[in-house]
Amino acid sequence: MSTAALTREEIVLRILAAFREFGYEGASLGRLSSATGLGRSSLYHHFPKGKEDMANAAMSAVGAWFGENVLAALAGEQAPARRLENFAGKLAEFYHQGEASCLSDVFTIGEAGAVFQQRIGERMKVLIAALAKIARESGVEQGEALRRAEDTVVRIQGSLIVSRALGDTAPFLRAMAQLPRQLLGE
Amino acid sequence: MSTAALTREEIVLRILAAFREFGYEGASLGRLSSATGLGRSSLYHHFPKGKEDMANAAMSAVGAWFGENVLAALAGEQAPARRLENFAGKLAEFYHQGEASCLSDVFTIGEAGAVFQQRIGERMKVLIAALAKIARESGVEQGEALRRAEDTVVRIQGSLIVSRALGDTAPFLRAMAQLPRQLLGE
DNA sequence: GTCTATACGAAGATAGAC
DNA sequence: GTCTATCTTCGTATAGAC
């Protein structure tokens, strides 16, 4: 509490975790305060505009981590199948092996959607395009590559929902294991 | 407002729509009041335990409609592919062509999850079993049938999330169009 | 940079009139 | 069965001390 003050990055990561668990409207300042160990007023010191500022910081943190890890795995030098394995590994890390939710889900519900849906949609399109590019590199025809890329993102999102509903991460882990084959064809 | 009093069924349907749009915690009594046209106290007359009662009523309404329409389509007399087409049509109706969310999503986030996740998981297992049964009838081996059934539910859920994030129902509609082939094999 | 104190409206819930 | 009034707690936000 005293000497080990949290860096802003650590604070944002804890805020992000609370948003993923409770959703935008469910993540009250009280819960965000508990999650960070900071008083409500301290949160306002770091995020003057309150909750929306915190959600924006969470969005930025996810965007940065995604770019440096998930998208970076797709842009590697190895063979397509190998890059997709690395990509799936980074996704599994990002989603805590299927136990954590995606902001593309929780930030597109209710009033948060009005603020974040568009930005989330743009990011999702970037991811679909990156996946389609890899399929193209493997010889898949353009239209088919786009469909498979979209289906891959659909399966990532769907397996997270099904895993959460069933209380069992197996559907997500299976989706990650099959991801390279799903995109490149079997 | 005066002569055309809402039936309980109509009230519950409006409450359900509000939960699907705003999520459990986002659907405040004020929003539920607006959605139904009833004052907050009138809501308590119909649902004495408040919001949780309303959410339970919404869950029951969905369960009944799903059983009588969606699951009934799967249990029909026609050929498997034909039943799956009917099933996909009922799903499209239920999800408003991909514009409405699923309670399996919004009721498994945050504090609602503690109350509803288990029941939702049970229902999802029933659906997966019903889909696997149809695949079995078409000659698909048991283990493969279960995997395809799970993948089908994953795709339904994922396509709803992706459609919502992109602001475009095309991914959901494509999932519905391909549903029979996805389950029975191509 | 974090705390205590405080304000204010929203949210959830209840009592009782009509 | 719906309304007005009321109550309490929670959620958001700010001021100012340390």
Tab-separated table of C-alpha atoms (C1' of nucleotides) in Angstrom:
chain	number	residue	atom	x	y	z
A	1	MET	CA	0.000	0.000	0.000
A	2	SER	CA	2.767	2.458	0.876
A	3	THR	CA	6.067	1.855	-0.915
A	4	ALA	CA	4.676	-0.227	-3.782
A	5	ALA	CA	2.537	2.418	-5.437
A	6	LEU	CA	0.809	1.224	-8.552
A	7	THR	CA	1.973	2.569	-11.865
A	8	ARG	CA	-0.662	4.001	-14.141
A	9	GLU	CA	-0.301	0.939	-16.346
A	10	GLU	CA	-1.083	-1.396	-13.449
A	11	ILE	CA	-4.051	0.727	-12.441
A	12	VAL	CA	-5.444	0.607	-15.959
A	13	LEU	CA	-4.991	-3.160	-16.131
A	14	ARG	CA	-7.025	-3.606	-12.969
A	15	ILE	CA	-9.709	-1.264	-14.261
A	16	LEU	CA	-9.794	-3.251	-17.480
A	17	ALA	CA	-10.245	-6.478	-15.525
A	18	ALA	CA	-13.220	-4.973	-13.665
A	19	PHE	CA	-14.877	-3.819	-16.910
A	20	ARG	CA	-14.415	-7.271	-18.433
A	21	GLU	CA	-15.973	-8.936	-15.406
A	22	PHE	CA	-18.868	-6.583	-14.670
A	23	GLY	CA	-19.509	-4.824	-17.966
A	24	TYR	CA	-19.523	-1.045	-18.382
A	25	GLU	CA	-22.584	-0.225	-16.317
A	26	GLY	CA	-21.924	-2.992	-13.812
A	27	ALA	CA	-18.445	-1.664	-13.074
A	28	SER	CA	-19.411	0.980	-10.513
A	29	LEU	CA	-16.870	3.379	-9.062
A	30	GLY	CA	-17.036	1.341	-5.878
A	31	ARG	CA	-16.026	-1.808	-7.739
A	32	LEU	CA	-13.365	0.051	-9.687
A	33	SER	CA	-12.099	1.405	-6.384
A	34	SER	CA	-11.906	-2.103	-4.892
A	35	ALA	CA	-10.274	-3.472	-8.026
A	36	THR	CA	-7.496	-0.880	-7.929
A	37	GLY	CA	-7.170	-0.348	-4.182
A	38	LEU	CA	-7.591	3.381	-4.812
A	39	GLY	CA	-10.242	5.595	-3.249
A	40	ARG	CA	-12.869	7.031	-5.536
A	41	SER	CA	-11.271	10.459	-5.358
A	42	SER	CA	-7.901	9.036	-6.336
A	43	LEU	CA	-9.509	7.535	-9.385
A	44	TYR	CA	-10.736	11.006	-10.342
A	45	HIS	CA	-7.218	12.310	-9.948
A	46	HIS	CA	-5.990	9.848	-12.596
A	47	PHE	CA	-9.124	9.969	-14.740
A	48	PRO	CA	-10.692	13.450	-14.417
A	49	LYS	CA	-13.752	12.638	-16.496
A	50	GLY	CA	-14.542	9.615	-14.380
A	51	LYS	CA	-15.773	6.313	-15.639
A	52	GLU	CA	-15.705	7.152	-19.327
A	53	ASP	CA	-12.066	8.213	-18.980
A	54	MET	CA	-11.303	4.905	-17.310
A	55	ALA	CA	-13.059	2.974	-20.047
A	56	ASN	CA	-11.110	4.905	-22.676
A	57	ALA	CA	-7.874	4.079	-20.891
A	58	ALA	CA	-8.897	0.412	-20.839
A	59	MET	CA	-9.657	0.571	-24.576
A	60	SER	CA	-6.245	2.102	-25.264
A	61	ALA	CA	-4.435	-0.460	-23.142
A	62	VAL	CA	-6.169	-3.289	-24.986
A	63	GLY	CA	-5.412	-1.667	-28.331
A	64	ALA	CA	-1.733	-1.332	-27.491
A	65	TRP	CA	-1.375	-4.868	-26.138
A	66	PHE	CA	-3.284	-6.282	-29.071
A	67	GLY	CA	-1.118	-4.452	-31.573
A	68	GLU	CA	2.167	-5.409	-29.920
A	69	ASN	CA	1.275	-9.020	-29.307
A	70	VAL	CA	-1.721	-10.396	-31.165
A	71	LEU	CA	-1.406	-8.484	-34.425
A	72	ALA	CA	2.397	-8.691	-34.209
A	73	ALA	CA	2.119	-12.488	-34.138
A	74	LEU	CA	0.161	-12.350	-37.387
A	75	ALA	CA	2.783	-10.140	-39.030
A	76	GLY	CA	5.748	-12.401	-38.227
A	77	GLU	CA	8.243	-13.930	-40.600
A	78	GLN	CA	7.314	-17.583	-40.197
A	79	ALA	CA	5.042	-19.737	-42.266
A	80	PRO	CA	1.331	-18.815	-42.126
A	81	ALA	CA	0.351	-21.838	-40.036
A	82	ARG	CA	3.091	-21.066	-37.540
A	83	ARG	CA	2.060	-17.418	-37.257
A	84	LEU	CA	-1.515	-18.488	-36.617
A	85	GLU	CA	-0.368	-20.819	-33.851
A	86	ASN	CA	1.442	-17.923	-32.227
A	87	PHE	CA	-1.627	-15.753	-32.750
A	88	ALA	CA	-3.860	-18.316	-31.036
A	89	GLY	CA	-1.387	-18.538	-28.156
A	90	LYS	CA	-1.477	-14.779	-27.667
A	91	LEU	CA	-5.279	-14.795	-27.800
A	92	ALA	CA	-5.386	-17.512	-25.147
A	93	GLU	CA	-3.144	-15.355	-22.998
A	94	PHE	CA	-5.260	-12.290	-23.612
A	95	TYR	CA	-8.509	-14.071	-22.738
A	96	HIS	CA	-7.003	-15.907	-19.747
A	97	GLN	CA	-7.496	-19.313	-21.405
A	98	GLY	CA	-11.149	-18.452	-22.043
A	99	GLU	CA	-12.057	-17.193	-18.582
A	100	ALA	CA	-12.088	-13.475	-19.396
A	101	SER	CA	-14.552	-11.597	-21.560
A	102	CYS	CA	-13.867	-9.390	-24.562
A	103	LEU	CA	-14.542	-5.662	-24.681
A	104	SER	CA	-16.089	-6.275	-28.118
A	105	ASP	CA	-18.829	-7.979	-26.130
A	106	VAL	CA	-19.234	-5.996	-22.914
A	107	PHE	CA	-18.577	-2.537	-24.404
A	108	THR	CA	-21.172	-2.929	-27.168
A	109	ILE	CA	-24.060	-3.481	-24.724
A	110	GLY	CA	-26.294	-0.660	-23.533
A	111	GLU	CA	-25.066	2.903	-23.155
A	112	ALA	CA	-21.429	1.854	-23.598
A	113	GLY	CA	-22.299	0.834	-27.145
A	114	ALA	CA	-23.174	4.399	-28.081
A	115	VAL	CA	-19.649	5.452	-27.066
A	116	PHE	CA	-17.472	2.497	-28.039
A	117	GLN	CA	-19.204	0.353	-30.644
A	118	GLN	CA	-17.852	2.218	-33.636
A	119	ARG	CA	-14.252	2.127	-32.440
A	120	ILE	CA	-14.581	-1.564	-31.598
A	121	GLY	CA	-16.044	-2.255	-35.026
A	122	GLU	CA	-13.086	-0.553	-36.694
A	123	ARG	CA	-10.642	-2.638	-34.730
A	124	MET	CA	-12.511	-5.796	-35.556
A	125	LYS	CA	-12.319	-4.942	-39.248
A	126	VAL	CA	-8.551	-4.505	-38.934
A	127	LEU	CA	-8.266	-7.933	-37.351
A	128	ILE	CA	-10.430	-9.551	-40.021
A	129	ALA	CA	-8.325	-7.915	-42.737
A	130	ALA	CA	-5.097	-9.153	-41.139
A	131	LEU	CA	-6.434	-12.696	-40.967
A	132	ALA	CA	-7.684	-12.551	-44.541
A	133	LYS	CA	-4.242	-11.415	-45.674
A	134	ILE	CA	-2.646	-14.528	-44.195
A	135	ALA	CA	-5.196	-16.760	-45.872
A	136	ARG	CA	-4.484	-15.015	-49.175
A	137	GLU	CA	-0.737	-15.623	-48.677
A	138	SER	CA	-1.556	-19.312	-48.332
A	139	GLY	CA	-3.294	-19.320	-51.672
A	140	VAL	CA	-6.884	-18.905	-50.577
A	141	GLU	CA	-8.983	-16.902	-53.030
A	142	GLN	CA	-9.862	-13.361	-51.895
A	143	GLY	CA	-13.600	-13.737	-51.235
A	144	GLU	CA	-13.128	-17.040	-49.466
A	145	ALA	CA	-10.257	-15.588	-47.425
A	146	LEU	CA	-12.485	-12.775	-46.194
A	147	ARG	CA	-15.268	-15.180	-45.254
A	148	ARG	CA	-12.898	-17.459	-43.369
A	149	ALA	CA	-11.337	-14.503	-41.570
A	150	GLU	CA	-14.752	-13.310	-40.461
A	151	ASP	CA	-15.680	-16.848	-39.389
A	152	THR	CA	-12.495	-17.028	-37.358
A	153	VAL	CA	-13.387	-13.893	-35.420
A	154	VAL	CA	-16.954	-15.188	-35.042
A	155	ARG	CA	-15.590	-18.365	-33.517
A	156	ILE	CA	-13.277	-16.516	-31.132
A	157	GLN	CA	-16.176	-14.401	-29.870
A	158	GLY	CA	-18.687	-17.239	-29.830
A	159	SER	CA	-16.416	-19.640	-28.013
A	160	LEU	CA	-15.884	-17.034	-25.294
A	161	ILE	CA	-19.656	-16.671	-24.819
A	162	VAL	CA	-20.276	-20.422	-24.827
A	163	SER	CA	-17.393	-21.040	-22.426
A	164	ARG	CA	-18.740	-18.391	-20.061
A	165	ALA	CA	-22.300	-19.732	-20.249
A	166	LEU	CA	-21.233	-23.345	-19.708
A	167	GLY	CA	-18.677	-22.473	-17.046
A	168	ASP	CA	-16.151	-24.519	-18.999
A	169	THR	CA	-13.255	-23.165	-21.056
A	170	ALA	CA	-13.090	-26.222	-23.317
A	171	PRO	CA	-14.979	-24.613	-26.245
A	172	PHE	CA	-12.569	-21.670	-26.282
A	173	LEU	CA	-9.477	-23.860	-26.011
A	174	ARG	CA	-10.725	-26.074	-28.830
A	175	ALA	CA	-11.350	-23.002	-30.977
A	176	MET	CA	-7.777	-21.842	-30.384
A	177	ALA	CA	-6.366	-25.288	-31.205
A	178	GLN	CA	-8.273	-25.455	-34.489
A	179	LEU	CA	-7.779	-21.843	-35.494
A	180	PRO	CA	-4.941	-22.315	-38.002
A	181	ARG	CA	-6.751	-25.141	-39.806
A	182	GLN	CA	-10.013	-23.216	-39.772
A	183	LEU	CA	-8.485	-20.242	-41.563
A	184	LEU	CA	-6.159	-22.039	-43.958
A	185	GLY	CA	-8.464	-24.967	-44.759
A	186	GLU	CA	-8.124	-28.633	-43.877
B	1	MET	CA	-53.012	3.939	-22.182
B	2	SER	CA	-56.558	3.477	-20.847
B	3	THR	CA	-58.600	0.806	-22.644
B	4	ALA	CA	-55.713	-1.109	-24.147
B	5	ALA	CA	-54.080	-2.399	-20.960
B	6	LEU	CA	-51.062	-4.579	-21.569
B	7	THR	CA	-51.307	-8.265	-20.799
B	8	ARG	CA	-48.663	-9.736	-18.569
B	9	GLU	CA	-47.189	-11.465	-21.598
B	10	GLU	CA	-46.775	-8.147	-23.418
B	11	ILE	CA	-45.251	-6.541	-20.354
B	12	VAL	CA	-42.726	-9.359	-20.041
B	13	LEU	CA	-41.822	-9.107	-23.721
B	14	ARG	CA	-41.036	-5.411	-23.330
B	15	ILE	CA	-39.004	-6.092	-20.221
B	16	LEU	CA	-37.120	-8.773	-22.113
B	17	ALA	CA	-36.360	-6.331	-24.916
B	18	ALA	CA	-34.937	-3.850	-22.407
B	19	PHE	CA	-32.696	-6.482	-20.797
B	20	ARG	CA	-31.420	-7.546	-24.203
B	21	GLU	CA	-30.604	-3.983	-25.152
B	22	PHE	CA	-29.111	-2.672	-21.905
B	23	GLY	CA	-27.961	-5.797	-20.073
B	24	TYR	CA	-29.019	-6.721	-16.557
B	25	GLU	CA	-27.361	-3.892	-14.668
B	26	GLY	CA	-27.931	-1.382	-17.436
B	27	ALA	CA	-31.681	-2.020	-17.428
B	28	SER	CA	-32.618	0.293	-14.576
B	29	LEU	CA	-36.141	0.457	-13.189
B	30	GLY	CA	-36.478	3.774	-14.973
B	31	ARG	CA	-35.647	2.176	-18.311
B	32	LEU	CA	-37.888	-0.806	-17.590
B	33	SER	CA	-40.636	1.664	-16.706
B	34	SER	CA	-40.185	3.505	-20.003
B	35	ALA	CA	-40.040	0.240	-21.940
B	36	THR	CA	-43.348	-0.957	-20.509
B	37	GLY	CA	-45.145	2.342	-20.030
B	38	LEU	CA	-45.782	1.352	-16.412
B	39	GLY	CA	-44.728	3.329	-13.353
B	40	ARG	CA	-42.098	1.836	-11.122
B	41	SER	CA	-44.696	0.933	-8.498
B	42	SER	CA	-46.827	-0.830	-11.074
B	43	LEU	CA	-43.813	-2.914	-11.973
B	44	TYR	CA	-43.530	-3.938	-8.337
B	45	HIS	CA	-47.184	-4.922	-8.356
B	46	HIS	CA	-46.490	-7.403	-11.163
B	47	PHE	CA	-43.029	-8.388	-9.968
B	48	PRO	CA	-42.911	-8.122	-6.143
B	49	LYS	CA	-39.217	-8.916	-5.834
B	50	GLY	CA	-38.322	-6.213	-8.330
B	51	LYS	CA	-35.704	-6.487	-10.992
B	52	GLU	CA	-34.701	-10.071	-10.314
B	53	ASP	CA	-38.344	-11.119	-10.628
B	54	MET	CA	-38.538	-9.314	-13.955
B	55	ALA	CA	-35.381	-11.003	-15.163
B	56	ASN	CA	-36.764	-14.379	-14.112
B	57	ALA	CA	-39.961	-13.667	-16.026
B	58	ALA	CA	-37.884	-12.740	-19.069
B	59	MET	CA	-35.917	-15.983	-18.727
B	60	SER	CA	-39.153	-17.991	-18.528
B	61	ALA	CA	-40.644	-16.237	-21.538
B	62	VAL	CA	-37.553	-16.978	-23.581
B	63	GLY	CA	-37.533	-20.575	-22.388
B	64	ALA	CA	-41.147	-21.073	-23.397
B	65	TRP	CA	-40.782	-19.405	-26.785
B	66	PHE	CA	-37.590	-21.311	-27.481
B	67	GLY	CA	-39.188	-24.623	-26.585
B	68	GLU	CA	-42.329	-24.033	-28.620
B	69	ASN	CA	-40.578	-22.628	-31.659
B	70	VAL	CA	-36.851	-23.184	-31.897
B	71	LEU	CA	-36.583	-26.608	-30.280
B	72	ALA	CA	-39.902	-27.640	-31.839
B	73	ALA	CA	-38.434	-26.925	-35.274
B	74	LEU	CA	-35.590	-29.330	-34.491
B	75	ALA	CA	-38.009	-32.053	-33.399
B	76	GLY	CA	-40.137	-31.941	-36.561
B	77	GLU	CA	-40.939	-34.774	-38.922
B	78	GLN	CA	-39.082	-33.550	-41.978
B	79	ALA	CA	-35.639	-34.433	-43.222
B	80	PRO	CA	-32.750	-33.201	-41.017
B	81	ALA	CA	-31.653	-30.491	-43.458
B	82	ARG	CA	-35.214	-29.189	-43.681
B	83	ARG	CA	-35.623	-29.092	-39.908
B	84	LEU	CA	-32.384	-27.172	-39.605
B	85	GLU	CA	-33.602	-24.641	-42.152
B	86	ASN	CA	-36.733	-24.136	-40.071
B	87	PHE	CA	-34.581	-23.912	-36.961
B	88	ALA	CA	-32.410	-21.205	-38.523
B	89	GLY	CA	-35.535	-19.315	-39.556
B	90	LYS	CA	-36.872	-19.365	-36.012
B	91	LEU	CA	-33.509	-18.232	-34.681
B	92	ALA	CA	-33.482	-15.333	-37.120
B	93	GLU	CA	-36.931	-14.368	-35.887
B	94	PHE	CA	-35.860	-14.683	-32.257
B	95	TYR	CA	-32.756	-12.544	-32.753
B	96	HIS	CA	-34.545	-9.993	-34.957
B	97	GLN	CA	-32.395	-10.875	-37.973
B	98	GLY	CA	-29.262	-10.387	-35.883
B	99	GLU	CA	-30.126	-7.049	-34.316
B	100	ALA	CA	-31.043	-8.323	-30.849
B	101	SER	CA	-28.728	-9.799	-28.239
B	102	CYS	CA	-28.981	-13.143	-26.488
B	103	LEU	CA	-29.576	-13.568	-22.758
B	104	SER	CA	-26.781	-16.166	-22.836
B	105	ASP	CA	-24.556	-13.160	-23.409
B	106	VAL	CA	-26.007	-10.316	-21.358
B	107	PHE	CA	-27.183	-12.414	-18.383
B	108	THR	CA	-23.797	-14.072	-17.860
B	109	ILE	CA	-21.982	-10.769	-17.286
B	110	GLY	CA	-21.398	-9.332	-13.825
B	111	GLU	CA	-23.767	-9.906	-10.949
B	112	ALA	CA	-26.434	-11.377	-13.238
B	113	GLY	CA	-24.051	-14.234	-13.944
B	114	ALA	CA	-24.135	-15.333	-10.315
B	115	VAL	CA	-27.917	-15.694	-10.581
B	116	PHE	CA	-28.498	-16.902	-14.152
B	117	GLN	CA	-25.320	-18.438	-15.557
B	118	GLN	CA	-26.038	-21.958	-14.369
B	119	ARG	CA	-29.583	-22.033	-15.731
B	120	ILE	CA	-28.386	-20.601	-19.043
B	121	GLY	CA	-25.646	-23.207	-19.211
B	122	GLU	CA	-28.192	-26.004	-18.707
B	123	ARG	CA	-30.347	-24.668	-21.504
B	124	MET	CA	-27.375	-24.370	-23.801
B	125	LYS	CA	-26.491	-27.997	-23.124
B	126	VAL	CA	-30.038	-29.003	-24.061
B	127	LEU	CA	-29.729	-27.134	-27.348
B	128	ILE	CA	-26.337	-28.667	-28.109
B	129	ALA	CA	-27.745	-32.141	-27.394
B	130	ALA	CA	-30.732	-31.549	-29.681
B	131	LEU	CA	-28.442	-30.416	-32.498
B	132	ALA	CA	-26.104	-33.373	-31.960
B	133	LYS	CA	-29.076	-35.726	-32.164
B	134	ILE	CA	-29.963	-34.419	-35.603
B	135	ALA	CA	-26.403	-34.829	-36.808
B	136	ARG	CA	-26.419	-38.410	-35.489
B	137	GLU	CA	-29.632	-39.088	-37.394
B	138	SER	CA	-27.851	-37.972	-40.525
B	139	GLY	CA	-25.126	-40.506	-39.954
B	140	VAL	CA	-22.507	-38.352	-38.258
B	141	GLU	CA	-20.475	-40.228	-35.668
B	142	GLN	CA	-21.296	-39.387	-32.035
B	143	GLY	CA	-18.156	-37.486	-31.041
B	144	GLU	CA	-18.112	-35.516	-34.268
B	145	ALA	CA	-21.830	-34.771	-33.912
B	146	LEU	CA	-21.259	-33.272	-30.465
B	147	ARG	CA	-18.372	-31.147	-31.689
B	148	ARG	CA	-20.366	-29.845	-34.658
B	149	ALA	CA	-23.362	-29.113	-32.434
B	150	GLU	CA	-21.178	-27.106	-30.065
B	151	ASP	CA	-19.581	-25.308	-33.000
B	152	THR	CA	-23.026	-24.432	-34.300
B	153	VAL	CA	-23.986	-22.781	-31.017
B	154	VAL	CA	-20.590	-21.060	-30.940
B	155	ARG	CA	-21.285	-19.639	-34.361
B	156	ILE	CA	-24.760	-18.428	-33.438
B	157	GLN	CA	-23.386	-16.591	-30.412
B	158	GLY	CA	-20.270	-15.324	-32.155
B	159	SER	CA	-22.125	-14.040	-35.185
B	160	LEU	CA	-24.413	-12.048	-32.891
B	161	ILE	CA	-21.430	-10.419	-31.191
B	162	VAL	CA	-19.634	-9.681	-34.466
B	163	SER	CA	-22.813	-8.307	-36.045
B	164	ARG	CA	-23.368	-6.041	-33.055
B	165	ALA	CA	-19.756	-4.837	-33.015
B	166	LEU	CA	-19.673	-4.182	-36.765
B	167	GLY	CA	-23.155	-2.656	-36.812
B	168	ASP	CA	-23.986	-5.025	-39.672
B	169	THR	CA	-26.211	-8.095	-39.480
B	170	ALA	CA	-24.534	-9.814	-42.437
B	171	PRO	CA	-22.364	-12.153	-40.313
B	172	PHE	CA	-25.414	-13.411	-38.426
B	173	LEU	CA	-27.478	-13.871	-41.576
B	174	ARG	CA	-24.652	-15.756	-43.244
B	175	ALA	CA	-24.346	-17.996	-40.187
B	176	MET	CA	-28.059	-18.790	-40.402
B	177	ALA	CA	-27.850	-19.533	-44.124
B	178	GLN	CA	-24.949	-21.942	-43.616
B	179	LEU	CA	-26.220	-23.555	-40.448
B	180	PRO	CA	-27.619	-26.781	-41.966
B	181	ARG	CA	-24.469	-27.467	-43.977
B	182	GLN	CA	-22.252	-26.628	-40.992
B	183	LEU	CA	-23.950	-29.223	-38.810
B	184	LEU	CA	-24.503	-31.986	-41.355
B	185	GLY	CA	-21.238	-31.546	-43.265
B	186	GLU	CA	-20.615	-30.299	-46.776
C	1	DG	C1'	-1.084	11.336	-5.106
C	2	DT	C1'	-4.216	9.814	-1.719
C	3	DC	C1'	-7.293	10.703	1.761
C	4	DT	C1'	-11.926	12.498	4.313
C	5	DA	C1'	-15.930	14.891	3.786
C	6	DT	C1'	-19.721	16.210	1.297
C	7	DA	C1'	-23.184	17.002	-2.192
C	8	DC	C1'	-26.621	15.448	-5.337
C	9	DG	C1'	-29.153	12.763	-8.244
C	10	DA	C1'	-30.265	7.985	-9.680
C	11	DA	C1'	-31.689	3.457	-8.481
C	12	DG	C1'	-34.186	0.123	-5.825
C	13	DA	C1'	-37.922	-0.590	-2.957
C	14	DT	C1'	-42.243	0.194	-0.044
C	15	DA	C1'	-46.758	2.335	1.807
C	16	DG	C1'	-50.966	3.743	0.983
C	17	DA	C1'	-54.523	6.568	-1.752
C	18	DC	C1'	-57.533	6.058	-5.636
D	1	DG	C1'	-53.907	-2.258	-11.243
D	2	DT	C1'	-51.924	2.182	-11.321
D	3	DC	C1'	-50.766	6.248	-9.161
D	4	DT	C1'	-48.139	9.750	-5.756
D	5	DA	C1'	-45.240	10.094	-2.083
D	6	DT	C1'	-41.527	8.606	0.505
D	7	DC	C1'	-37.414	6.236	2.080
D	8	DT	C1'	-32.780	4.243	1.743
D	9	DT	C1'	-28.869	2.987	-0.495
D	10	DC	C1'	-25.844	3.392	-4.261
D	11	DG	C1'	-23.384	5.815	-7.864
D	12	DT	C1'	-21.100	9.851	-9.585
D	13	DA	C1'	-18.667	13.833	-8.776
D	14	DT	C1'	-16.170	17.717	-6.388
D	15	DA	C1'	-13.579	20.402	-2.672
D	16	DG	C1'	-10.080	20.659	0.152
D	17	DA	C1'	-6.883	18.704	3.875
D	18	DC	C1'	-2.626	16.087	4.319
